[in-house]
Coordinates of C-alpha atoms and ligand atoms in Angstrom, one line a residue:
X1224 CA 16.5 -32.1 -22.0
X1225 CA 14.9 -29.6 -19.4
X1226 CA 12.4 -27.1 -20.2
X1227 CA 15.0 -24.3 -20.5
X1228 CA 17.1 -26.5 -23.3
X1229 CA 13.5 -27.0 -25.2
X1230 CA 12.7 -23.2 -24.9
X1231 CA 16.0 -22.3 -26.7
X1232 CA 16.0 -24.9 -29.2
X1233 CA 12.7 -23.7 -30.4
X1234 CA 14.0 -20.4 -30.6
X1235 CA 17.1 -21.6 -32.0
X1236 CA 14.8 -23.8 -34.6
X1237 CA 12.5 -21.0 -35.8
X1238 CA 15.1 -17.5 -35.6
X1239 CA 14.2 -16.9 -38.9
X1240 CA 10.7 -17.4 -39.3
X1241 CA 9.1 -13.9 -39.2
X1242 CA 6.6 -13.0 -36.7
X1243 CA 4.3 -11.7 -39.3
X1244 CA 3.8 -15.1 -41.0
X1245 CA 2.1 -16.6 -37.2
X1246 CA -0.5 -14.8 -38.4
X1247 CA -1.6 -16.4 -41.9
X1248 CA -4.4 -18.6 -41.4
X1249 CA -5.0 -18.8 -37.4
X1250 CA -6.9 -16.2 -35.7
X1251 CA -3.6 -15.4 -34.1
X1252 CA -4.6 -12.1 -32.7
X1253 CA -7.3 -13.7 -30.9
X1254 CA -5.3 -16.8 -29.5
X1255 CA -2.2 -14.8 -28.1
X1256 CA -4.5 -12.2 -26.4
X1257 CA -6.3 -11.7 -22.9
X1258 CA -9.0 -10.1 -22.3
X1259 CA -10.1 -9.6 -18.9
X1260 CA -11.8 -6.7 -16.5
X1261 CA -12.3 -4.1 -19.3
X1262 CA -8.3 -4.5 -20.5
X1263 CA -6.8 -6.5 -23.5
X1264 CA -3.1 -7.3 -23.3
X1265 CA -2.0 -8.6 -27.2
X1266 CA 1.0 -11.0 -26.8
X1267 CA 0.2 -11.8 -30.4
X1268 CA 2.8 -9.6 -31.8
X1269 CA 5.8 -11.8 -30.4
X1270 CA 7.8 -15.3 -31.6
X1271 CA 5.9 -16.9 -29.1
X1272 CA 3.6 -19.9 -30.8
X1273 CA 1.9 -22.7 -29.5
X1274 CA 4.7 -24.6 -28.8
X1275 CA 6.8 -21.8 -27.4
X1276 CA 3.5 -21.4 -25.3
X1277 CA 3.0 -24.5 -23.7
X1278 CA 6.8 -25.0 -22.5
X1279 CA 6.6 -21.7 -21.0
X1280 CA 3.5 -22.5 -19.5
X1281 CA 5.1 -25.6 -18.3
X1282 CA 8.3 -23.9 -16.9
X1283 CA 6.0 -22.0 -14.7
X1284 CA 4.1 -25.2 -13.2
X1285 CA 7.0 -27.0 -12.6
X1286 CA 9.1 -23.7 -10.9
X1287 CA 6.0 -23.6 -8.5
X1288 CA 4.4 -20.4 -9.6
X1289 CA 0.5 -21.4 -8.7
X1290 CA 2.1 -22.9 -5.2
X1291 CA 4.3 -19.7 -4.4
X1292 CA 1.5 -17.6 -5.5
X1293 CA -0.9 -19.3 -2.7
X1294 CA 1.9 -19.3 -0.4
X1295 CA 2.6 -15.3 -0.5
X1296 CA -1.3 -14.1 -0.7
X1297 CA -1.4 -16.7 2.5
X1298 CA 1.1 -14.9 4.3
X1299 CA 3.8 -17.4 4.3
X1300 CA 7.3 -15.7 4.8
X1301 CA 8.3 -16.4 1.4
X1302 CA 10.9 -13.5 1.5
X1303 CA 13.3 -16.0 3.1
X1304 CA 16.5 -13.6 3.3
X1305 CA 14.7 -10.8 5.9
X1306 CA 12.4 -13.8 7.4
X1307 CA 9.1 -11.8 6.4
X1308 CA 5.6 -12.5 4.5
X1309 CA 4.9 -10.5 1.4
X1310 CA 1.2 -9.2 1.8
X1311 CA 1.2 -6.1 -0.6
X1312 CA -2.3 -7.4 -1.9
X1313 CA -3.4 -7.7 2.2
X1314 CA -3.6 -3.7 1.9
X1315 CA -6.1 -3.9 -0.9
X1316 CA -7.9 -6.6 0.5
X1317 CA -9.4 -4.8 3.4
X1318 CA -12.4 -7.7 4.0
X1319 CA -10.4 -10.0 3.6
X1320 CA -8.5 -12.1 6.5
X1321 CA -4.3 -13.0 6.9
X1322 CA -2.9 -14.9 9.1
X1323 CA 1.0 -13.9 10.0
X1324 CA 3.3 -15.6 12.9
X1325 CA -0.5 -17.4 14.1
X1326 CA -2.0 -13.6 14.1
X1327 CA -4.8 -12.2 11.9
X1328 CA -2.9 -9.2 10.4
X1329 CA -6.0 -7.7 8.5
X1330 CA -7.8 -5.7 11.6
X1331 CA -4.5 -3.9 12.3
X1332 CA -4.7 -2.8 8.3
X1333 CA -8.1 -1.6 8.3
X1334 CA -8.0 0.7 11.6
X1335 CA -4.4 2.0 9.8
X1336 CA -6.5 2.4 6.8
X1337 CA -9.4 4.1 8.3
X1338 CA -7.1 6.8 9.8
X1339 CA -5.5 7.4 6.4
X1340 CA -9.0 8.2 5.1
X1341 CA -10.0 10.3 8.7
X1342 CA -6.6 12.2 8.2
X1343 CA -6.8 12.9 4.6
X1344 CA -10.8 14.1 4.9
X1345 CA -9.2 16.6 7.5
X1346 CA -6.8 17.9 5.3
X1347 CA -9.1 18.1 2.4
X1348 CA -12.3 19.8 4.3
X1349 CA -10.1 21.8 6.2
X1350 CA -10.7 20.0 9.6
X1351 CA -6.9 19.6 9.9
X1352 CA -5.5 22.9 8.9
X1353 CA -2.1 24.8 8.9
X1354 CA -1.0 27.6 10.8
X1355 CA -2.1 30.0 8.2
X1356 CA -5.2 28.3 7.4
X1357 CA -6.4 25.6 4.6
X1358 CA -3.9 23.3 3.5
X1359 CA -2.8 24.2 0.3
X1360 CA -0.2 21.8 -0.8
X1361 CA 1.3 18.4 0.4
X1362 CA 4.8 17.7 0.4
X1363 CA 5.9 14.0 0.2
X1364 CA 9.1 13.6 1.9
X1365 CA 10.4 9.8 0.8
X1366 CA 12.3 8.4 -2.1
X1367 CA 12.6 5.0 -3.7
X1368 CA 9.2 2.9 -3.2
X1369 CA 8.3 5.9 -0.1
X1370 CA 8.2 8.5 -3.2
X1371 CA 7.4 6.7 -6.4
X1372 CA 4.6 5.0 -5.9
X1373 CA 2.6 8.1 -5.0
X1374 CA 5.0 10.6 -7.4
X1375 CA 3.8 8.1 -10.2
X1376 CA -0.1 8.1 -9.4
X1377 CA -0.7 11.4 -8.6
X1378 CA 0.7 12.1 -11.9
X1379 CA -1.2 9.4 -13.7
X1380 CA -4.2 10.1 -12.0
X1381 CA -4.5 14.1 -12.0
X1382 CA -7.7 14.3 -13.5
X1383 CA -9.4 13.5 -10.3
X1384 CA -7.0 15.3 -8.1
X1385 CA -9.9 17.8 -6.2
X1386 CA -7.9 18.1 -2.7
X1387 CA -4.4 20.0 -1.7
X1388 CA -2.0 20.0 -4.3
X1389 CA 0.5 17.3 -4.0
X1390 CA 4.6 17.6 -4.9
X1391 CA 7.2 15.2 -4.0
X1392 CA 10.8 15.5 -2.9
X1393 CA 13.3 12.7 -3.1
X1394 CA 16.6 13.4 -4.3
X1395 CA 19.7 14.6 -1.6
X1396 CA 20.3 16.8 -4.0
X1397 CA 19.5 20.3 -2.1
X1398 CA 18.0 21.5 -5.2
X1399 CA 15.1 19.4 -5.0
X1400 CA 13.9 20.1 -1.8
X1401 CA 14.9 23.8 -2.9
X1402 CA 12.9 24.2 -5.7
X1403 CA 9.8 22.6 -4.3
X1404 CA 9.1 24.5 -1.0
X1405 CA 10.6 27.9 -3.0
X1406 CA 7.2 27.6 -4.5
X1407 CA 5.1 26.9 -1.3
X1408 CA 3.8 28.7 1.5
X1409 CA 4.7 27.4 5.2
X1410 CA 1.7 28.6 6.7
X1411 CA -0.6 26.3 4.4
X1412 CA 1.7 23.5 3.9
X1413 CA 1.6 19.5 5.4
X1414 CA 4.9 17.9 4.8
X1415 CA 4.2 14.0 5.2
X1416 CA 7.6 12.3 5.9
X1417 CA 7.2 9.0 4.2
X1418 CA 10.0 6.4 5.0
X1419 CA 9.7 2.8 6.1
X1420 CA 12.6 2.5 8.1
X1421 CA 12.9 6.2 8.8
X1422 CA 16.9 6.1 8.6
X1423 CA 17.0 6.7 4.8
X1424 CA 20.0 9.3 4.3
X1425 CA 17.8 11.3 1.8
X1426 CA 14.7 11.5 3.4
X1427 CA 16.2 12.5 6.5
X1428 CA 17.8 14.9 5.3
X1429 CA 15.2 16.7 3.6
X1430 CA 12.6 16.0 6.4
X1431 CA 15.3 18.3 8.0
X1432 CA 15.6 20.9 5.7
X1433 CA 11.6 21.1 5.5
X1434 CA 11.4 21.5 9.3
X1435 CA 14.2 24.0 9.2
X1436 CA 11.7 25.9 6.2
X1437 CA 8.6 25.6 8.3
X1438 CA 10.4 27.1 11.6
X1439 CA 11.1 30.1 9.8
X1440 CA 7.5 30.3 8.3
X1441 CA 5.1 29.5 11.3
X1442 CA 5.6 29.0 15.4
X1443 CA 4.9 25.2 15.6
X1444 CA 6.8 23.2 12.4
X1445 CA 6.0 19.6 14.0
X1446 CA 2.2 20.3 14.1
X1447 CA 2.6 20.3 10.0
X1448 CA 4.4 17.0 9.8
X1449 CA 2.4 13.5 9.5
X1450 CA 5.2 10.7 8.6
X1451 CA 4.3 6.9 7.4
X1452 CA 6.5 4.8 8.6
X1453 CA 7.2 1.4 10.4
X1454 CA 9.9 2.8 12.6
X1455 CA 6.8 4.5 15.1
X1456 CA 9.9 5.0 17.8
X1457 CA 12.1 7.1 15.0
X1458 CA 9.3 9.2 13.8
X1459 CA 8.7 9.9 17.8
X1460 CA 12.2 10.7 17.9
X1461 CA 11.9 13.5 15.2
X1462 CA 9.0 15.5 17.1
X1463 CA 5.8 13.4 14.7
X1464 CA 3.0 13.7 16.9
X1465 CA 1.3 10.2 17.2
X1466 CA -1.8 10.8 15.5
X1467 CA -0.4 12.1 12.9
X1468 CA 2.1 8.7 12.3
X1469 CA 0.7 6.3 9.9
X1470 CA 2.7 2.6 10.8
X1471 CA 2.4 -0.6 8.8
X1472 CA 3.7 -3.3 8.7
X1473 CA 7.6 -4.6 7.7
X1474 CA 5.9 -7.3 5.2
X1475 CA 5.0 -4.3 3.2
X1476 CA 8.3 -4.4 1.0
X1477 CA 8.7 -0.6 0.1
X1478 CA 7.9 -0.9 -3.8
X1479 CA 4.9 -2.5 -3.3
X1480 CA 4.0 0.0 -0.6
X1481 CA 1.7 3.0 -2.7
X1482 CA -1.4 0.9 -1.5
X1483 CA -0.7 1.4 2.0
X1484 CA -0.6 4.4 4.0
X1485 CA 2.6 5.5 1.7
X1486 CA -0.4 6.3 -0.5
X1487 CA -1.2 8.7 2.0
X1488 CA -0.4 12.2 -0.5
X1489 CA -2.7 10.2 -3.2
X1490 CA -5.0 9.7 -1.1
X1491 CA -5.3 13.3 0.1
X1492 CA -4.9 14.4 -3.6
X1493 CA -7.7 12.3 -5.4
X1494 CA -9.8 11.3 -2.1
X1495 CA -10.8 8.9 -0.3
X1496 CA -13.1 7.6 -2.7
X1497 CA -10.7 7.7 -5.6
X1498 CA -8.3 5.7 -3.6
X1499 CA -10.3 2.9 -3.0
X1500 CA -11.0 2.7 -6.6
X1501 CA -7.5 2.3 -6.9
X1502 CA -7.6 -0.3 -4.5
X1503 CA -10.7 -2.0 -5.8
X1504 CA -8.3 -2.3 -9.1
X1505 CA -5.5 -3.7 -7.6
X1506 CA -7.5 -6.6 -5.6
X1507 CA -9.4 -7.0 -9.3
X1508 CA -5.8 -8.1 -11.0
X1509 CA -4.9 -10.0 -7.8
X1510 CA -8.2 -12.4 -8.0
X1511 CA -7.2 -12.7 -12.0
X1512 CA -4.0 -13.4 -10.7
X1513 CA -5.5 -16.4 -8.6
X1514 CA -8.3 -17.5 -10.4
X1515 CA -7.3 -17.9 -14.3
X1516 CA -5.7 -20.5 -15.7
X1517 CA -2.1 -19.8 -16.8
X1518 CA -2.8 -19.6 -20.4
X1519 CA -5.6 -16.8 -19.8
X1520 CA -3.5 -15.2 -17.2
X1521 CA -2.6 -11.9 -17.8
X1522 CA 0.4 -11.6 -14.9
X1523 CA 1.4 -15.1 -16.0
X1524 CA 1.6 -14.1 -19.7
X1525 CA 3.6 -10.8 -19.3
X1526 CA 5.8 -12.8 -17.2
X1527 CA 6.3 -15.6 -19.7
X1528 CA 6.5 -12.5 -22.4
X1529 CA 9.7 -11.2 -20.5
X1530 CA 11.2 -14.8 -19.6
X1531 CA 10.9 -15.8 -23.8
X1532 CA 12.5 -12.2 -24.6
X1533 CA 15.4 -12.1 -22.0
X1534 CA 16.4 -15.8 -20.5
X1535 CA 15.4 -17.4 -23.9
X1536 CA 15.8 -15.3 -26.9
X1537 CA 18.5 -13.0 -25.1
X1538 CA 17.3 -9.5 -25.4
X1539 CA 18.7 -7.9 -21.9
X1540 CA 16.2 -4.7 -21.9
X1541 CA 12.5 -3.5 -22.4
X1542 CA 11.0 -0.4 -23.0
X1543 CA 7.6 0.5 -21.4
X1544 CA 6.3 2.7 -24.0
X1545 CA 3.0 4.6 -22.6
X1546 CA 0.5 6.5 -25.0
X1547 CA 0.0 8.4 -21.9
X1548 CA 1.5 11.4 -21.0
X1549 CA -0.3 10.9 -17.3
X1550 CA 1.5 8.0 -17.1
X1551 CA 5.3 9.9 -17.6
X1552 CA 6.4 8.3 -14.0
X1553 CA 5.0 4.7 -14.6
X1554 CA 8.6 3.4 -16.5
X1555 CA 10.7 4.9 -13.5
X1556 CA 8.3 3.1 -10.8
X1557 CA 8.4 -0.2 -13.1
X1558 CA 12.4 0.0 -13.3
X1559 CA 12.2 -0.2 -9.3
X1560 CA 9.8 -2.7 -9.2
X1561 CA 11.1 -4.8 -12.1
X1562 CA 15.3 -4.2 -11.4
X1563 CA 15.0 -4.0 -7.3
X1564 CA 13.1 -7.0 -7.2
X1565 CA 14.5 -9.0 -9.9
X1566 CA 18.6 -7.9 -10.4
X1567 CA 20.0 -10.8 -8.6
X1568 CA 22.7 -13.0 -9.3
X1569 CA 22.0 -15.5 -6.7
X1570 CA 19.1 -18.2 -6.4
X1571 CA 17.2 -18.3 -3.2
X1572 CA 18.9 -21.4 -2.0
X1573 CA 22.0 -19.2 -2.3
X1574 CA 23.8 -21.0 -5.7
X1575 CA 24.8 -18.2 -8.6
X1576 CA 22.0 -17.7 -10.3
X1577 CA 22.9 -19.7 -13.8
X1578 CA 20.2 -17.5 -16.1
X1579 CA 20.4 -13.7 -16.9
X1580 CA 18.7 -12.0 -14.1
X1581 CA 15.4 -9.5 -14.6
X1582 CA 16.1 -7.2 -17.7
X1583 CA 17.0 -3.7 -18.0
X1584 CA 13.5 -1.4 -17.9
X1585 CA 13.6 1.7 -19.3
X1586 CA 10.9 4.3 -21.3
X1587 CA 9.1 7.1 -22.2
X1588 CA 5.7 8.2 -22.8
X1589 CA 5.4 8.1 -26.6
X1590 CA 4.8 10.4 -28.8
X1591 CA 7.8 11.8 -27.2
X1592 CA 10.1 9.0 -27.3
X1593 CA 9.6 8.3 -30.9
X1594 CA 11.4 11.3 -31.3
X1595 CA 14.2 10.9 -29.6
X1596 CA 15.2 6.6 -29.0
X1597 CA 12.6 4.7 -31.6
X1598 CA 15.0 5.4 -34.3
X1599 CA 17.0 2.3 -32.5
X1600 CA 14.3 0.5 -31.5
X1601 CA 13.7 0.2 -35.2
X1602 CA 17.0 0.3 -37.0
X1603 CA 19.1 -0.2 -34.1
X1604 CA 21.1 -3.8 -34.4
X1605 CA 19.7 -4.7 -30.8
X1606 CA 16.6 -6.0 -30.5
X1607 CA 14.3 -4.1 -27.9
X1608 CA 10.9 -5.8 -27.0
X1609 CA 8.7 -3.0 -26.4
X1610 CA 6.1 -3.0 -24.1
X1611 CA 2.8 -0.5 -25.2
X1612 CA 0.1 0.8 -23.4
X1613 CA -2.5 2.7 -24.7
X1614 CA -6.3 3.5 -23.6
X1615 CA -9.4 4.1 -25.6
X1616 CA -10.6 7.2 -24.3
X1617 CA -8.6 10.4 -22.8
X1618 CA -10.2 13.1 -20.1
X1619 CA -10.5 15.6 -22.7
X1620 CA -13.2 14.9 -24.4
X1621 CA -12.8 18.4 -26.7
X1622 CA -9.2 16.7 -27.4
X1623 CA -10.4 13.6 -28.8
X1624 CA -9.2 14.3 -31.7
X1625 CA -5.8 14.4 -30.4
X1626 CA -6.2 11.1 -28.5
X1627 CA -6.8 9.7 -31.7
X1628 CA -3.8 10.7 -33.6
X1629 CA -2.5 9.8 -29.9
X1630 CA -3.6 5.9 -30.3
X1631 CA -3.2 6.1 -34.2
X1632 CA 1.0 6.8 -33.3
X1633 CA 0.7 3.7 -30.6
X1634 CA -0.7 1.0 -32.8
X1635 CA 1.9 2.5 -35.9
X1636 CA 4.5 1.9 -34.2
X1637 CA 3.5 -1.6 -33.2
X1638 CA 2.9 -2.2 -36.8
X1639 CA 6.0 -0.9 -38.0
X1640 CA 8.2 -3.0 -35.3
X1641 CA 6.2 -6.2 -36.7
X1642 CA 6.3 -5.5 -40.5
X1643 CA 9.3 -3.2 -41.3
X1644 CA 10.0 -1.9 -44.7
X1645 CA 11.8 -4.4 -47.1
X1646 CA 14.8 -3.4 -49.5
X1647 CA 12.3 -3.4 -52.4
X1648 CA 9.7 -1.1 -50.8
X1649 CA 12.4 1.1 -49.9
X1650 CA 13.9 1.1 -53.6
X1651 CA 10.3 1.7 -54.7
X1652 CA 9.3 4.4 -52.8
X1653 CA 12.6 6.3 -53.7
X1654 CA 12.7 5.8 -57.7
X1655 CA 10.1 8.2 -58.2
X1656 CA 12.2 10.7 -57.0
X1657 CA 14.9 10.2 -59.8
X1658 CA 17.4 8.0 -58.3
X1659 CA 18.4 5.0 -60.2
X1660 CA 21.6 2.2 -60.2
X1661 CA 24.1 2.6 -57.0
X1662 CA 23.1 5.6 -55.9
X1663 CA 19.0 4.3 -55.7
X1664 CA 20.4 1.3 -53.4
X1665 CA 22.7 2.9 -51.6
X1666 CA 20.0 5.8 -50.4
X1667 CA 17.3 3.1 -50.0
X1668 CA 19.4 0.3 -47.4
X1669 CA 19.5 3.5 -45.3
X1670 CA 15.4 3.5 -44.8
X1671 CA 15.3 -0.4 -44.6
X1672 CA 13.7 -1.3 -41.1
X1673 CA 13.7 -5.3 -40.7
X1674 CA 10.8 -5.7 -39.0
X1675 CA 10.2 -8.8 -37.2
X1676 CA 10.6 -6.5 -33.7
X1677 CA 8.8 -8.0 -30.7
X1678 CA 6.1 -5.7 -28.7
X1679 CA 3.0 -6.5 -26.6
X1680 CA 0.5 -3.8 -26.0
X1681 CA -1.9 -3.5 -22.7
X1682 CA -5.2 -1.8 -24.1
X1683 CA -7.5 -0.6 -21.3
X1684 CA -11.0 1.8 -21.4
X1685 CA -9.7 5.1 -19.9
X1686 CA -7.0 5.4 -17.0
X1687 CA -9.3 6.0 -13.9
X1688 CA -8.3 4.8 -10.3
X1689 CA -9.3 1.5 -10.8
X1690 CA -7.4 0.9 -14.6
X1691 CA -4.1 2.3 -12.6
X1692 CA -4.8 -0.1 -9.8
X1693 CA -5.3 -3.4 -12.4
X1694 CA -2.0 -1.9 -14.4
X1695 CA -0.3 -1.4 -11.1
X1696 CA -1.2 -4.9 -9.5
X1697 CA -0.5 -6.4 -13.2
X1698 CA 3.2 -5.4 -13.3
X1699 CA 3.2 -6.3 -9.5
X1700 CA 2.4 -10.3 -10.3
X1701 CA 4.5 -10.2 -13.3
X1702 CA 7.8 -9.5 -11.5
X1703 CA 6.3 -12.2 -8.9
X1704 CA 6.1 -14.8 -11.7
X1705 CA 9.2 -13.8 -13.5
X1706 CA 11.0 -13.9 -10.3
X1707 CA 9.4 -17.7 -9.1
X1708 CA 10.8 -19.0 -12.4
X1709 CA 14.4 -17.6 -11.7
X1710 CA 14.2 -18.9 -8.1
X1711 CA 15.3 -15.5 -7.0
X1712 CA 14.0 -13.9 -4.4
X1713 CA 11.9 -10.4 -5.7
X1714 CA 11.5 -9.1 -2.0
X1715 CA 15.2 -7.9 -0.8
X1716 CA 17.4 -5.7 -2.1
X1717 CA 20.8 -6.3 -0.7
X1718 CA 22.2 -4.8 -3.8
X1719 CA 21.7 -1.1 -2.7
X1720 CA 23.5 -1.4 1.0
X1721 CA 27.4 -1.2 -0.1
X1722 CA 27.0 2.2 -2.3
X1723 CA 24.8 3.8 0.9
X1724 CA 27.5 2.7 3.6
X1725 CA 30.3 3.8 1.0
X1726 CA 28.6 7.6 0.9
X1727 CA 28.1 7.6 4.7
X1728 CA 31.8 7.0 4.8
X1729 CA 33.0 9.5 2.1
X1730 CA 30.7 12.4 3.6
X1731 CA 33.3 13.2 6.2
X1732 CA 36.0 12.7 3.8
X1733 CA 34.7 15.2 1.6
X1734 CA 33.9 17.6 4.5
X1735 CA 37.5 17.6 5.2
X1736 CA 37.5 16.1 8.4
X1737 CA 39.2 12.6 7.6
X1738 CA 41.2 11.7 5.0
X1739 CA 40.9 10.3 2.2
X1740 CA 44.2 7.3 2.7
X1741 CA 42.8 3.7 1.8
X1742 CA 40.9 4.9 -0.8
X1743 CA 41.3 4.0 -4.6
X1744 CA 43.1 6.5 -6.8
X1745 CA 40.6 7.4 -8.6
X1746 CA 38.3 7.9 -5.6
X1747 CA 41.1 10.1 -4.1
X1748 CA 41.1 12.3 -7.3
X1749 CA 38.0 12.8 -7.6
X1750 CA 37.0 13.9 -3.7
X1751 CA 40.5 15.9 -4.2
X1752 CA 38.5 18.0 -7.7
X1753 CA 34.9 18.0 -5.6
X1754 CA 36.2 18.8 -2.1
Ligands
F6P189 O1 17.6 1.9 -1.1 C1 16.6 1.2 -1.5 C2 15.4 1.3 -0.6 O2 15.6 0.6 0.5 C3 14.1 0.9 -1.3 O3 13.9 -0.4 -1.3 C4 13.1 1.7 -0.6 O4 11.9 1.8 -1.4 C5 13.8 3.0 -0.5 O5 15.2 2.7 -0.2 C6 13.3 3.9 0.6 O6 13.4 3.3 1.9 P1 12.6 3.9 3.1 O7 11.2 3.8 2.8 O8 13.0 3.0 4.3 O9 13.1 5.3 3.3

């Protein structure tokens, strides 16, 4: 039998066995939890035991996670479909030294870096200023990893946001770029174009629009443009003067690129010194990553976390539930991370993949969301693992109160997924209020909740710089490891190419300049009603 057939007939052996009964006897809290660097992420609340433990623990040695690991922080070109190295951690790493095609890559990352920080103490102290003075506001042109990487941690990390205000524009959608710069001034505004191949429909589109806003508001647009990209001749092309152009390098894959100079809005919004905080978080999680053995490995236990719940136990999404408003964005980043990376249906060696691909991520910051989805998360007939995070201390300390009812919601709902409320708890809490017979059973299987729900929680202090950049870096290793055990490969992302070449072909069509012949019916229809 291999690993895979063990997994599920252990899961198959003990479906019934409730999650809550793991915990008689055994410090079980304890056992299934890791603490590391000032966090504590709680696996303890899952079907996992011992057992399940150690074969998943095993599945990962044998798929070559510790190997592959080694191979991509060496800057081997491990993603083998575009022929590139995958050195993310290399830009929060700056001491360190990388070797690429014979070449120490790491100089090249610190001068790019060192610019960043030049440019954005400009912008904040006003050495670099717009045509009507002090810049005001920065607008981040980019979408995909060029937008939410930055869109995400700005957010999150807007207690320490001292510099120009920061706003981002993604969506083709007119309306976006609309709405933004309706609220700007031209005369105090830097719009950073952030795109790593600088062809990107979208961002080209509204990088135009911006210029076009700018012309009409001061005499020199391009002197309030800076653009991060690795396509240096493109952003020439569009009028970007040099030393304003922010390049790195194409083993940056663009979801793993906010700690790079796609930062570059963060950086200017939180500082310098904020930012490498951030950093300093990041390369924290990546020498857990390296250093701890498997069973005390944080990135290695989320990963075997979402391997048990989707390949083995069959539960095809997970919610990332933050008790963090800051931290509204971090479920759309994680679904490009998590889904971009890992929706494949092929293996590396180019076989059909034969397991379910990387799960469907979704979430909300709670308390919100337990107004509006947990009712299915708890009564639903799916099973959802849910994924909490939740931090000691807010930044308003005259709120603490609220951060308390805050974390009290969190670890609730944890507690309600594991225990639920039997039938007879139900029928107890209801015959007080009269109800007897039928009617007293009927009224109380409505407010049964059957319990035994999977969830993991990720506990840290407070979310400074560096918390976001261990959270951050965390979810980066986990897709890593999830992704090794698959055999996929988490770096491309050919799955995204036929709809953008599909649009690029219907924009004429709807324009009215070719027609619509060869199309499906429904296609044809529907460009006839939106022409
Ligand atoms: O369409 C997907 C994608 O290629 C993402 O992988 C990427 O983050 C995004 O588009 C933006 O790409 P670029 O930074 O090249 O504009």
């Amino acid at each position: 039998m291999s690993l895979w057939d063990d997994l599920r007939f252990h899961h198959a052996a003990h479906a019934g066995r409730p999650i809550l009964s793991l915990f008689e006897g055994a410090d079980r809290a304890r056992h299934f939890s890791i603490r590391d660097g000032g966090l504590l992420f709680d696996y303890s609340r899952t079907a996992i035991d011992a057992r399940a433990r150690g074969l998943l623990i095993r599945l990962a040695e044998a798929a070559g996670v510790a190997q592959r690991r080694e191979a991509m922080f060496g800057g081997a070109k491990i993603n083998e479909t575009e022929g590139r190295a995958v050195l993310h951690t290399a830009l929060r790493n700056l001491d360190g030294s990388v070797t690429v095609d014979g070449r120490d890559v790491m100089p090249e990352v610190r001068a790019i870096h060192a610019r960043c920080e030049a440019f954005a103490r400009d912008v904040r102290d006003g050495g670099f200023t717009g045509q009507g003075g002090r810049i005001t506001d920065v607008v981040n042109i980019g979408i995909g990893g060029s937008d939410l990487g930055p869109a995400m941690a700005c957010l999150a990390l807007s207690p320490y946001a001292d510099g120009p205000r920061a706003h981002f524009v993604s969506n083709v959608d007119g309306a976006h770029v609309h709405d933004v710069l309706a609220l700007l001034d031209p005369e105090t505004t830097l719009v950073i174009v952030a795109s790593k191949t600088f062809t990107t429909i979208e961002t080209m589109t509204n990088a135009a629009a911006a210029r076009a806003w700018l012309a009409a508001g001061v005499a020199d647009p391009a002197a309030q443009f800076a653009a991060v990209s690795t396509a240096l001749d493109r952003t020439a092309a569009f009028g970007i003067a040099p030393e304003r152009v922010f390049g790195f390098a194409d083993w940056v894959g663009g979801r793993y690129s906010v700690w790079g100079p796609v930062g570059l809005s963060l950086m200017i919004a939180i500082g310098p010194e904020n930012f490498a905080g951030f950093l300093a978080g990041g390369a924290a999680m990546d020498a857990h990553f390296r250093e701890a053995p498997f069973t005390e490995n944080m990135a290695v236990m989320l990963a075997l976390t979402g391997i048990w719940h989707n390949q083995i136990c069959g539960h095809a999404t997970r919610a990332v539930l933050p008790y963090e408003q800051r931290l509204a964005r971090l479920p759309a980043y994680l679904q490009q991370l998590e889904m971009e990376s890992n929706g494949k249906r092929v293996a590396m060696d180019g076989s059909d993949l034969t397991l379910p691909s990387g799960p469907v991520v979704w979430g909300e910051p709670g308390t919100n969301g337990q107004h509006a989805f947990y009712q299915l998360i708890h009564q639903g007939t799916r099973v959802i693992p849910c994924e909490f995070l939740v931090g000691r201390e807010g930044h308003e300390p005259g709120l603490a109160h609220q951060h308390r009812l805050l974390v009290a919601n969190c670890l609730a709902q944890s507690e309600a997924l594991l225990r639920g409320r039997t039938l007879d708890e139900a029928r107890a809490i209801l015959a007080p209020k009269g109800l007897t017979g039928e009617e007293l059973d009927r009224q109380a299987r409505h407010r049964v909740f059957p319990g035994n729900r999977p969830s993991t929680t990720l506990a840290y202090p407070k979310l400074t710089p560096f918390v976001l950049g261990q959270i951050v870096a965390l979810y980066e290793h986990r897709v890593f490891v999830e992704g090794v055990i698959l055999g996929i490969n988490s770096f491309d992302q050919w799955g995204v190419e036929l709809g953008k070449e599909l649009a690029l072909a219907l924009e004429p069509i709807l324009a009215g300049r070719e027609s619509a012949h060869g199309k499906d019916g429904s296609t044809r229809q529907l460009v006839g009603f939106l022409r």
